[in-house]
mmCIF file of C-alpha atoms and ligand atoms in Angstrom:
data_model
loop_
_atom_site.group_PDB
_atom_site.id
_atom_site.type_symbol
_atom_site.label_atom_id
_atom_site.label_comp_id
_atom_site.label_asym_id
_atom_site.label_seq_id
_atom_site.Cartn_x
_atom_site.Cartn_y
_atom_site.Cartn_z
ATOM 1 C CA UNK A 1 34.275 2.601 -87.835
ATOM 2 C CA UNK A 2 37.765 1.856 -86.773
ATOM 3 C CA UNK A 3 39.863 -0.971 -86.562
ATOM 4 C CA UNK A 4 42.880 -1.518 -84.015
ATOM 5 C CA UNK A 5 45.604 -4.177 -84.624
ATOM 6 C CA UNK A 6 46.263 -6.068 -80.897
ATOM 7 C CA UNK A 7 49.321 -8.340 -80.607
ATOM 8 C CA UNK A 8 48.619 -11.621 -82.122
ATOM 9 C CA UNK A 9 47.776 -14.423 -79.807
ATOM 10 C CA UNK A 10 48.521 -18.079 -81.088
ATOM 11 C CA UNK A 11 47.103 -18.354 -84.777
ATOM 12 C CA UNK A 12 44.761 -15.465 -84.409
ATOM 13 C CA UNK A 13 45.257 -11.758 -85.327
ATOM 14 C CA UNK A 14 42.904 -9.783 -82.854
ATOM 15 C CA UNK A 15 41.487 -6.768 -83.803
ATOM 16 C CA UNK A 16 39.358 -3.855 -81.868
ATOM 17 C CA UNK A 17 36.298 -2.472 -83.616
ATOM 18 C CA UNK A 18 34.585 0.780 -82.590
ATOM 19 C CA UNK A 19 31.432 0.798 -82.811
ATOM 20 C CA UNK A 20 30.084 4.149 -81.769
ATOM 21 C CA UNK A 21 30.915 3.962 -77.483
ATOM 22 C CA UNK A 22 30.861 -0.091 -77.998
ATOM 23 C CA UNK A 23 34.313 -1.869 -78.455
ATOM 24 C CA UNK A 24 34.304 -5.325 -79.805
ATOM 25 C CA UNK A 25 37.260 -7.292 -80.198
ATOM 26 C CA UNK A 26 37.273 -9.948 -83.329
ATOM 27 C CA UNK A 27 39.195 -12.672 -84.177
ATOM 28 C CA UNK A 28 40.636 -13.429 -87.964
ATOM 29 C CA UNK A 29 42.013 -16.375 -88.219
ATOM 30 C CA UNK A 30 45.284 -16.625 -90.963
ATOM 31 C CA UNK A 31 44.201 -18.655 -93.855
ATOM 32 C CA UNK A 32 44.473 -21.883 -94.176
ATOM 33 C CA UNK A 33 47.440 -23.735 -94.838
ATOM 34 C CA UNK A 34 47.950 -25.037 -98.517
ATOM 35 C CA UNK A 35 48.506 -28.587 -97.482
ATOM 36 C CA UNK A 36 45.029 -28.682 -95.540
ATOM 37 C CA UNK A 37 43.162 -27.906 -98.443
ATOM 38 C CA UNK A 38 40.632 -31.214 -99.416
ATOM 39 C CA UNK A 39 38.462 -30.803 -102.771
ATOM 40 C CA UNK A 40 38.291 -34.210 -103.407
ATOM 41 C CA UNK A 41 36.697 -37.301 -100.689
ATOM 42 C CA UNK A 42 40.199 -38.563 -99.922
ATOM 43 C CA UNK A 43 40.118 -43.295 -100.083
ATOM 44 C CA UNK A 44 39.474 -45.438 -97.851
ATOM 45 C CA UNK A 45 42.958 -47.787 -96.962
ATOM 46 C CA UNK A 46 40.777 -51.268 -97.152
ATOM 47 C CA UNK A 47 37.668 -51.287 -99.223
ATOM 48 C CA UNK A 48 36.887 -54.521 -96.941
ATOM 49 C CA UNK A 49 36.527 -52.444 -94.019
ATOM 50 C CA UNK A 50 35.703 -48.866 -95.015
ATOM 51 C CA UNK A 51 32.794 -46.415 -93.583
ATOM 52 C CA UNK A 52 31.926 -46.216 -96.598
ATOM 53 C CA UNK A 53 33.651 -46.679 -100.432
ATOM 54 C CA UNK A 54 32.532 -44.226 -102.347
ATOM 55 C CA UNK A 55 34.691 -42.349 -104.741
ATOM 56 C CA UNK A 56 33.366 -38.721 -104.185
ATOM 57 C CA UNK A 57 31.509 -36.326 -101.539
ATOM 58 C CA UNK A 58 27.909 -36.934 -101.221
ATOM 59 C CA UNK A 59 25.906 -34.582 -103.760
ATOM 60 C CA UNK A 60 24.104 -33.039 -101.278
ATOM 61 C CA UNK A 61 26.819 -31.890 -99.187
ATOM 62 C CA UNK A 62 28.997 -31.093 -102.835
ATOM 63 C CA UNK A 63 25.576 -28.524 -103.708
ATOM 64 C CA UNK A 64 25.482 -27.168 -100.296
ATOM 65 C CA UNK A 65 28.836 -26.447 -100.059
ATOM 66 C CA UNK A 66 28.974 -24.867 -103.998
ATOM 67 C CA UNK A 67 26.226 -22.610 -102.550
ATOM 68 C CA UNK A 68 27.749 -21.399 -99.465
ATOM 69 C CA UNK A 69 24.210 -22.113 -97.601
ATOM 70 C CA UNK A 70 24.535 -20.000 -94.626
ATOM 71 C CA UNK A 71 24.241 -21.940 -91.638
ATOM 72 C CA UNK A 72 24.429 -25.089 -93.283
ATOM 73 C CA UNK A 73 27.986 -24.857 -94.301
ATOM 74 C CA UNK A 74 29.128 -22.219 -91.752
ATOM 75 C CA UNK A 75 32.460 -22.153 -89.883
ATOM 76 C CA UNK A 76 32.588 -26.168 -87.967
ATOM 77 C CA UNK A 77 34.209 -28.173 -85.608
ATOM 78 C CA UNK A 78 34.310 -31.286 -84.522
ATOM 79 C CA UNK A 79 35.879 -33.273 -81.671
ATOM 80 C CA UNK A 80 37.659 -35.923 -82.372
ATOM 81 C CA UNK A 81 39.101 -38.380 -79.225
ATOM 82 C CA UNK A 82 42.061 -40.498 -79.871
ATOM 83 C CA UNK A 83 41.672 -43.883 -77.340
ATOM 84 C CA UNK A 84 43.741 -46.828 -77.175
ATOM 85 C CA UNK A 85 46.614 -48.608 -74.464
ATOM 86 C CA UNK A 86 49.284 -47.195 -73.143
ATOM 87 C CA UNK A 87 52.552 -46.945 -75.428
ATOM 88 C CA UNK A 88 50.479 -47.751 -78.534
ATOM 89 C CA UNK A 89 51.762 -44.489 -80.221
ATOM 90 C CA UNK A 90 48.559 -42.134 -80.001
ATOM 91 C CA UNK A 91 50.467 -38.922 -79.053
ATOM 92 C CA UNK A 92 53.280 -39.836 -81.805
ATOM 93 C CA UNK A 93 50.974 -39.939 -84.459
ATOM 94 C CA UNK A 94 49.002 -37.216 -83.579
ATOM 95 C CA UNK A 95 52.231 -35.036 -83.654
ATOM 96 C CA UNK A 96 53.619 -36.407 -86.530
ATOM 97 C CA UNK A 97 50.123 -35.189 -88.496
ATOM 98 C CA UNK A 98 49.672 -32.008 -86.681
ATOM 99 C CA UNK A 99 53.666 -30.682 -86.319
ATOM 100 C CA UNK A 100 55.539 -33.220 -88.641
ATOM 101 C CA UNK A 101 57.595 -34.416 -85.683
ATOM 102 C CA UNK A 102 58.424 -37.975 -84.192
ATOM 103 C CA UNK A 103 60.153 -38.582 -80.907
ATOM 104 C CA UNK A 104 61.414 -41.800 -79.917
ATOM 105 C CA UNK A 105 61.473 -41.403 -76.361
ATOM 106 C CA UNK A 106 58.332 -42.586 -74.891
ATOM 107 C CA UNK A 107 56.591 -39.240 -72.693
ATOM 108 C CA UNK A 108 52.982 -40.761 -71.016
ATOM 109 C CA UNK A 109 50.550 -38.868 -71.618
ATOM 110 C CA UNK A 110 48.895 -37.627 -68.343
ATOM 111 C CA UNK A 111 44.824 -36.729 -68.534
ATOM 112 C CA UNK A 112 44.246 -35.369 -71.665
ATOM 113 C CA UNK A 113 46.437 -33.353 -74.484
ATOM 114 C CA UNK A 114 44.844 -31.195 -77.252
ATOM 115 C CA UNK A 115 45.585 -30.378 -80.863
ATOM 116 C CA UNK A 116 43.632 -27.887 -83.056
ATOM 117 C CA UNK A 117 43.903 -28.494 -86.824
ATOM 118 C CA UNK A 118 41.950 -26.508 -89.485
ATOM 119 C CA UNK A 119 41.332 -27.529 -92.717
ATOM 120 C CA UNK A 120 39.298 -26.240 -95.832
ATOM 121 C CA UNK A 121 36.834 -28.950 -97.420
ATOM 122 C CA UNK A 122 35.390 -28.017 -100.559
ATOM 123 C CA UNK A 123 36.093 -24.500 -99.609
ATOM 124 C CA UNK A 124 34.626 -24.193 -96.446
ATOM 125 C CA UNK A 125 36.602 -23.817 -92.874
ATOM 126 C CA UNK A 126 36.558 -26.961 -91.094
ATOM 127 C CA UNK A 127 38.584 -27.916 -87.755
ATOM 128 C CA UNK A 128 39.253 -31.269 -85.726
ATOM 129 C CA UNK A 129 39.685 -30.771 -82.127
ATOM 130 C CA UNK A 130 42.178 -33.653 -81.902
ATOM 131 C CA UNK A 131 42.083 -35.100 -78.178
ATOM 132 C CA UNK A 132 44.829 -37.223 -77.583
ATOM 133 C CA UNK A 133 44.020 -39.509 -73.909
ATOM 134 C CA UNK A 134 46.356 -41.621 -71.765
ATOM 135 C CA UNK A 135 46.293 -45.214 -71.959
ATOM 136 C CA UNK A 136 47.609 -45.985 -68.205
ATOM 137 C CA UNK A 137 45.130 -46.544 -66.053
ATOM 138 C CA UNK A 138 46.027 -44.418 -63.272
ATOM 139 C CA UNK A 139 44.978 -41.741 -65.635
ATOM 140 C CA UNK A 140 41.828 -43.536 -67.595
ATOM 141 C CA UNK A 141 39.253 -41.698 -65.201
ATOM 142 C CA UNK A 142 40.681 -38.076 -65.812
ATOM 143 C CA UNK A 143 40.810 -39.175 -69.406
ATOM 144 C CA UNK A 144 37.141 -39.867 -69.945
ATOM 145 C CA UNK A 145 35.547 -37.091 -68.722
ATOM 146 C CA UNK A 146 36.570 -35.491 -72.001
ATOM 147 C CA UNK A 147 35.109 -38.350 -73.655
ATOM 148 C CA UNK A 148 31.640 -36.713 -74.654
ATOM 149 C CA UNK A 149 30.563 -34.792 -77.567
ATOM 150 C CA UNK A 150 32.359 -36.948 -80.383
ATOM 151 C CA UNK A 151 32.017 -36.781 -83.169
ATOM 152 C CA UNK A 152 34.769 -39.358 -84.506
ATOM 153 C CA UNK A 153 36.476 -41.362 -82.206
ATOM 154 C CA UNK A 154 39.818 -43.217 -83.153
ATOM 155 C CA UNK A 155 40.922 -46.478 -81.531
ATOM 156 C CA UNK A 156 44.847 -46.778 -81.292
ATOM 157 C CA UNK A 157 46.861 -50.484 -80.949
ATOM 158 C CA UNK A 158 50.326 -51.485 -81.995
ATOM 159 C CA UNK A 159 50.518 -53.656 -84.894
ATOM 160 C CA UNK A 160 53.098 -55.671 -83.328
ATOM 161 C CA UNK A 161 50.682 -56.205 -79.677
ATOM 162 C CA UNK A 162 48.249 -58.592 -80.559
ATOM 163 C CA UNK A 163 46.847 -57.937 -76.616
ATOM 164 C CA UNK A 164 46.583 -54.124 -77.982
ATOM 165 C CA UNK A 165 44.387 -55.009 -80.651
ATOM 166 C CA UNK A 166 42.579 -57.353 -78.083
ATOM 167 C CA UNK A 167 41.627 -54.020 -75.563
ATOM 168 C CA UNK A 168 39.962 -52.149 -78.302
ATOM 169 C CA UNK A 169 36.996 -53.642 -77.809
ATOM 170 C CA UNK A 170 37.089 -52.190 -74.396
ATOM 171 C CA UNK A 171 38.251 -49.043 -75.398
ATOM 172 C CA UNK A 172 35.158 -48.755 -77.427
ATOM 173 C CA UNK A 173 32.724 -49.356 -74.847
ATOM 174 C CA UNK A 174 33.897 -46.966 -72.120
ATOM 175 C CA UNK A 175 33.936 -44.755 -75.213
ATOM 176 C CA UNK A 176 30.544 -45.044 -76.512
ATOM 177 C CA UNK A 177 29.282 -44.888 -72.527
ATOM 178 C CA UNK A 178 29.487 -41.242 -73.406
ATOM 179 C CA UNK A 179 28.496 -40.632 -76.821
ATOM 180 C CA UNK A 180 25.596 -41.716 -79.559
ATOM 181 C CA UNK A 181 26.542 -44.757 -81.075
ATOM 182 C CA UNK A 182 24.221 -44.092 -84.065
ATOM 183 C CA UNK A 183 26.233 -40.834 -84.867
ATOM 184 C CA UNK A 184 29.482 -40.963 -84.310
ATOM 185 C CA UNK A 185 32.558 -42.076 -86.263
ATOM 186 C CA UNK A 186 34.366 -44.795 -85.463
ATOM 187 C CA UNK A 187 38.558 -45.854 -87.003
ATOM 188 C CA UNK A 188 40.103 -48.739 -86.047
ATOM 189 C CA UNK A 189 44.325 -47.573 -86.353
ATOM 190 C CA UNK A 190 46.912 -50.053 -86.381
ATOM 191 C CA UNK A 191 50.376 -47.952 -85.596
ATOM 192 C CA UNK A 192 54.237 -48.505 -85.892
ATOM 193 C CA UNK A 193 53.911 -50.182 -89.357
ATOM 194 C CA UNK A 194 57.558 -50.077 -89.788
ATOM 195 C CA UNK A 195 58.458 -52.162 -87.080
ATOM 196 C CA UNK A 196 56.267 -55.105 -88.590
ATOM 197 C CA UNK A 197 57.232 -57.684 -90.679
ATOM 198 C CA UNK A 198 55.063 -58.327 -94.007
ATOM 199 C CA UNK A 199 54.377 -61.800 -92.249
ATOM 200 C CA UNK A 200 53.506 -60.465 -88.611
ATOM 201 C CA UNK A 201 51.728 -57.451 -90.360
ATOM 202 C CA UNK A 202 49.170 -59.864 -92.836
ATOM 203 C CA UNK A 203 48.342 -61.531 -89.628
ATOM 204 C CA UNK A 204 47.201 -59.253 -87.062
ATOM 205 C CA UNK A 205 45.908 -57.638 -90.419
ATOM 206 C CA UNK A 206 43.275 -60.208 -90.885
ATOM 207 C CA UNK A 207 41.985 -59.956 -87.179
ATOM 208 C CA UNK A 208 42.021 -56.143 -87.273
ATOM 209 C CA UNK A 209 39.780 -55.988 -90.696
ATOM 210 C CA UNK A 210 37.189 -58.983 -88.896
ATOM 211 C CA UNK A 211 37.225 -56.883 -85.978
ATOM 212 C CA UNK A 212 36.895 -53.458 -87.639
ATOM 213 C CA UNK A 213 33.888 -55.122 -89.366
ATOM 214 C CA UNK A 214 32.061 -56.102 -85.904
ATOM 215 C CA UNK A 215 33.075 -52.767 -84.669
ATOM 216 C CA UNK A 216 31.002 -51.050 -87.963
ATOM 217 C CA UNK A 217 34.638 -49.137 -87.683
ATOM 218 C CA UNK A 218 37.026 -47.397 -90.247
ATOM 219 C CA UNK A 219 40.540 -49.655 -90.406
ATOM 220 C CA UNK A 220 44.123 -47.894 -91.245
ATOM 221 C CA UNK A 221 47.547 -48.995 -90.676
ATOM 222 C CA UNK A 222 50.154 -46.507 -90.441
ATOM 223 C CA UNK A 223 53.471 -45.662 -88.855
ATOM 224 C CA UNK A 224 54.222 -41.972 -86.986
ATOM 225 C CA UNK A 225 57.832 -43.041 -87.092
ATOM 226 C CA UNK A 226 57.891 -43.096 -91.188
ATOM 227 C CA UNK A 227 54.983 -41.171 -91.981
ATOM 228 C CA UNK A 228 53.603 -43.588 -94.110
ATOM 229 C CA UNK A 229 49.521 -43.054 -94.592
ATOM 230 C CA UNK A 230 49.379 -40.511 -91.415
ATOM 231 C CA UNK A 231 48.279 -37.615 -93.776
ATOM 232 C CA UNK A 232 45.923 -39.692 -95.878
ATOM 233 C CA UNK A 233 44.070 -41.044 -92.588
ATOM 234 C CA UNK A 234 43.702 -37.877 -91.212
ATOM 235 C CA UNK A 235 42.252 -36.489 -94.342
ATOM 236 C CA UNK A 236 40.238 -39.306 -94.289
ATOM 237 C CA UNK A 237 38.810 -38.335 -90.746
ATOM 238 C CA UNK A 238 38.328 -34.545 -92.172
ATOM 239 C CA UNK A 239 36.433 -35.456 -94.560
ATOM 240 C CA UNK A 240 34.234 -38.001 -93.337
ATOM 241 C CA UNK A 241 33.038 -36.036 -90.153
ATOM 242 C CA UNK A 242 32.954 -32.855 -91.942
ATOM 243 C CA UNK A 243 30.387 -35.218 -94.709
ATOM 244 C CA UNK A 244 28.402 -36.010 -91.583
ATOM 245 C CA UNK A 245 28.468 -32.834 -89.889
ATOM 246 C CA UNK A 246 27.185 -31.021 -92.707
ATOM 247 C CA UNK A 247 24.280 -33.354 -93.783
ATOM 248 C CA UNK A 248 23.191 -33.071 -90.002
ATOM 249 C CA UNK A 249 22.679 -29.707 -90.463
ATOM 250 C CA UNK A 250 21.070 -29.921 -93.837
ATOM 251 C CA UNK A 251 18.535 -32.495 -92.103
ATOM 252 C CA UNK A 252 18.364 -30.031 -89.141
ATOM 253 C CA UNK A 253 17.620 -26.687 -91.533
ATOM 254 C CA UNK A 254 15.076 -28.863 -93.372
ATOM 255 C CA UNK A 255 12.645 -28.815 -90.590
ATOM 256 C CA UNK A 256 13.668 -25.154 -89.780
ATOM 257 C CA UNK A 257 12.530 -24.197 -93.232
ATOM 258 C CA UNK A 258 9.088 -25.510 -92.077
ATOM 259 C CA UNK A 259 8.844 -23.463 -89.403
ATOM 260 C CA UNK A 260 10.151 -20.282 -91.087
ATOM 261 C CA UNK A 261 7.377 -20.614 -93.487
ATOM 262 C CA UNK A 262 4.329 -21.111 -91.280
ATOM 263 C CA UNK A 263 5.614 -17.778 -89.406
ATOM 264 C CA UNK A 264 5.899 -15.724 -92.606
ATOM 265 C CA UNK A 265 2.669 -16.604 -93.150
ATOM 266 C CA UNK A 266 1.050 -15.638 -89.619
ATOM 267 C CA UNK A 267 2.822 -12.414 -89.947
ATOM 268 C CA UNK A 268 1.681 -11.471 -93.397
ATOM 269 C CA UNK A 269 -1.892 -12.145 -92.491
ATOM 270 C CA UNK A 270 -2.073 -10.306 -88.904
ATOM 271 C CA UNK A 271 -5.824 -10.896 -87.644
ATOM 272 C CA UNK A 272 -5.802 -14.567 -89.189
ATOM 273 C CA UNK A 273 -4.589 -16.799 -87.028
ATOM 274 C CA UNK A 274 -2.860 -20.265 -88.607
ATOM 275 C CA UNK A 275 -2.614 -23.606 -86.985
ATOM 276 C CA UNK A 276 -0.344 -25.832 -88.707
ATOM 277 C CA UNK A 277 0.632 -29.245 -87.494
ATOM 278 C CA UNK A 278 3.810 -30.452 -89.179
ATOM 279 C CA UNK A 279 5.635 -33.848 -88.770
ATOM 280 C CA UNK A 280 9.225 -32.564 -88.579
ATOM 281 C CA UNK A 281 10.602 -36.266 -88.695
ATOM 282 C CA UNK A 282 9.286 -36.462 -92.213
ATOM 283 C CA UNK A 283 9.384 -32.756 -93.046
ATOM 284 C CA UNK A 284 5.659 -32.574 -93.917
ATOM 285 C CA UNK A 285 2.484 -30.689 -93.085
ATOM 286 C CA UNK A 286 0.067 -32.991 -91.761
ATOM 287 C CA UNK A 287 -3.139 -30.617 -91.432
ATOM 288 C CA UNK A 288 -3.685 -26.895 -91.314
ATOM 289 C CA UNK A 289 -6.157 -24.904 -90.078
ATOM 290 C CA UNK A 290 -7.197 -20.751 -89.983
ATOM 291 C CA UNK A 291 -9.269 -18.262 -87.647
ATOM 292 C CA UNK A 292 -10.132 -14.763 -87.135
ATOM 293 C CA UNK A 293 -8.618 -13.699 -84.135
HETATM 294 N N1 GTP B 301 58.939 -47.580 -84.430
HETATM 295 C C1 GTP B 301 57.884 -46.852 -84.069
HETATM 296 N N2 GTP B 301 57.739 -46.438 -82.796
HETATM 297 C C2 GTP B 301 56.647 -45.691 -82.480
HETATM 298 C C3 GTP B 301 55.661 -45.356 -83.417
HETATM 299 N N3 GTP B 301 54.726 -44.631 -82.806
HETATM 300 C C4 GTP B 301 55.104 -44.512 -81.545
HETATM 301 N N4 GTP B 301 56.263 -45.147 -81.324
HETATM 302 C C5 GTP B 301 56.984 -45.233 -80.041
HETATM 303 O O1 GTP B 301 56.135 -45.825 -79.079
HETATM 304 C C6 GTP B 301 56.304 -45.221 -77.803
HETATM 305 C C7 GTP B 301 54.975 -44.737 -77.270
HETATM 306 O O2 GTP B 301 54.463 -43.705 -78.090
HETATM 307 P P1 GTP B 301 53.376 -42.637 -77.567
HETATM 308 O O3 GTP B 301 52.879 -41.947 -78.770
HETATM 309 O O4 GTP B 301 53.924 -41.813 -76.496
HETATM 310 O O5 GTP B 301 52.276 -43.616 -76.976
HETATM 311 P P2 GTP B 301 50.840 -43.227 -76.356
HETATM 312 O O6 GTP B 301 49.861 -44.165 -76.950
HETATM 313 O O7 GTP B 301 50.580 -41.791 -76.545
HETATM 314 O O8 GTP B 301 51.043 -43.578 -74.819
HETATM 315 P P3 GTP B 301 50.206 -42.974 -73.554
HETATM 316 O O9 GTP B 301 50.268 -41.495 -73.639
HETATM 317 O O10 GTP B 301 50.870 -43.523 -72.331
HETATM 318 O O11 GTP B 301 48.823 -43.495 -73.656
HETATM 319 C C8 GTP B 301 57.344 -44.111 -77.993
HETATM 320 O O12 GTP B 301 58.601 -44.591 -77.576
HETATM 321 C C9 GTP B 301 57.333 -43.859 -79.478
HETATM 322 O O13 GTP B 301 58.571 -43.411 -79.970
HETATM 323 C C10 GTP B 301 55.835 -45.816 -84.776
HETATM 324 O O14 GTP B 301 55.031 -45.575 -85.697
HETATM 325 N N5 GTP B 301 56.954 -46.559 -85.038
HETATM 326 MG MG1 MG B 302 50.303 -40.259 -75.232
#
């Protein structure tokens, strides 16, 4: 076998691998960077309106992860679409998480811009695909095409635009006209923090929280131009879909296991043949049944 270093492209080293006349080219990724690294279920920033308040991972996902259960806790991703009016600051916080940068000079976004960012949760490789849409609505049809397959979905206003908070509900809908309400994430952001009084702020604050609560959303305030709680709500998005993701699949390999079972079985015993009928929604074997063939 032999290995052949190609020029690196992005974040990836590519290698070629000889395999007898075959040639396969492989990816390895660097590893992860220190400050991505989450081994503990990061807080909620309002108990009142949180996905959920507890303190640590679920148990479940804790176990599968200890275990390294192939194809349970394998390499994931999940999409993550960043919504909300124009000007609200959805790009700047985005790159103020992903490159630790804030410009001041508002740039519209046009259609759709992307952001990888990989993390490690409990030690296994987890990335968001981070897409950041435009708020004007010239560009609000390009922007939802991209709009399916979420997994979390983050609703952007401006703490100090009460109208901004106002369109979220909007922004929700069109939103959820492309994804399953019953599985997918929702946060409720309030941005530029720093530009809000404590008066202003405890204000809109109460509306956002009541709202948040209708909305069965997440609620964070935070400010790209500062910094303040940008890291800790993205951690918080990490870890929550990466939670969900990964009790999917346990819920998905459940009824696999079923299956894998019942064809052990016919193959061990090769002129018997085995009818089993199994309720997969409840993981159980509801009758079972055996001929000669
Ligand atoms: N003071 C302050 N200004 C901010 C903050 N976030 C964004 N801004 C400013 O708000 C303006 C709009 O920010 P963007 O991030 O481009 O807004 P957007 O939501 O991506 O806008 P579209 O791409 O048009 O949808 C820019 O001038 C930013 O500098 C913040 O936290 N504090
Ligand atoms: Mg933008």
């Amino acid at each position: 076998m032999q290995f052949t270093a190609l020029p690196s492209v992005g974040v990836s080293c590519r290698f070629l691998q000889k395999l007898g006349n075959c040639t396969i080219i492989m990816s390895v990724l660097p590893p992860v960077r220190k400050d991505r690294i989450i081994g503990q279920l990061p807080k909620c920033f309002n108990r009142g309106a949180a996905l959920n308040t507890d303190d640590e991972f679920h148990n479940k996902v804790k176990t599968a992860c200890q275990q390294q259960r192939t194809g349970t806790v394998g390499f994931k991703i999940s999409k993550v679409i960043v919504v909300g009016d124009l000007a609200v600051g959805k790009t700047c916080l985005i790159n103020r998480f992903c490159k630790d940068v804030f410009d001041k000079n508002y740039k519209a976004t046009i259609g759709v811009d992307f952001e990888m960012e990989r993390f490690e949760v409990l030690g296994v490789p987890f990335s968001l695909q981070l897409w950041d849409t435009a708020g004007q609505e010239r560009f609000k049809c390009i922007a939802s095409t991209y709009y399916r397959g979420a997994q979390a979905v983050i609703i952007v206003f401006d703490l100090t635009d009460v109208g901004s908070l106002e369109h979220t509900r909007q922004w929700l809908e069109d939103a959820m006209k492309e994804n399953d309400p019953t599985s997918v994430l929702l946060f409720l952001v309030g941005t530029k923090k720093d530009l809000s009084s404590p008066a202003q702020y405890t204000l809109i604050e109460q509306d956002a929280i009541k709202l948040a609560d209708q909305m069965k959303a997440e609620y964070w305030a935070l400010s790209a131009l500062s910094g303040e709680n940008v890291r800790e709500f993205f951690f918080r998005v990490a870890s929550l879909t990466f939670e969900a993701n990964v009790l999917a699949e346990l819920e998905k390999s459940g009824s696999r296991r079923i299956g894998e079972v019942v064809r052990k079985y016919i193959k061990d015993h090769p002129k018997m043949k085995v009818f089993v009928l199994t309720d997969l929604e409840k993981l159980s074997i509801t009758s079972v049944g055996c001929g000669l063939l």
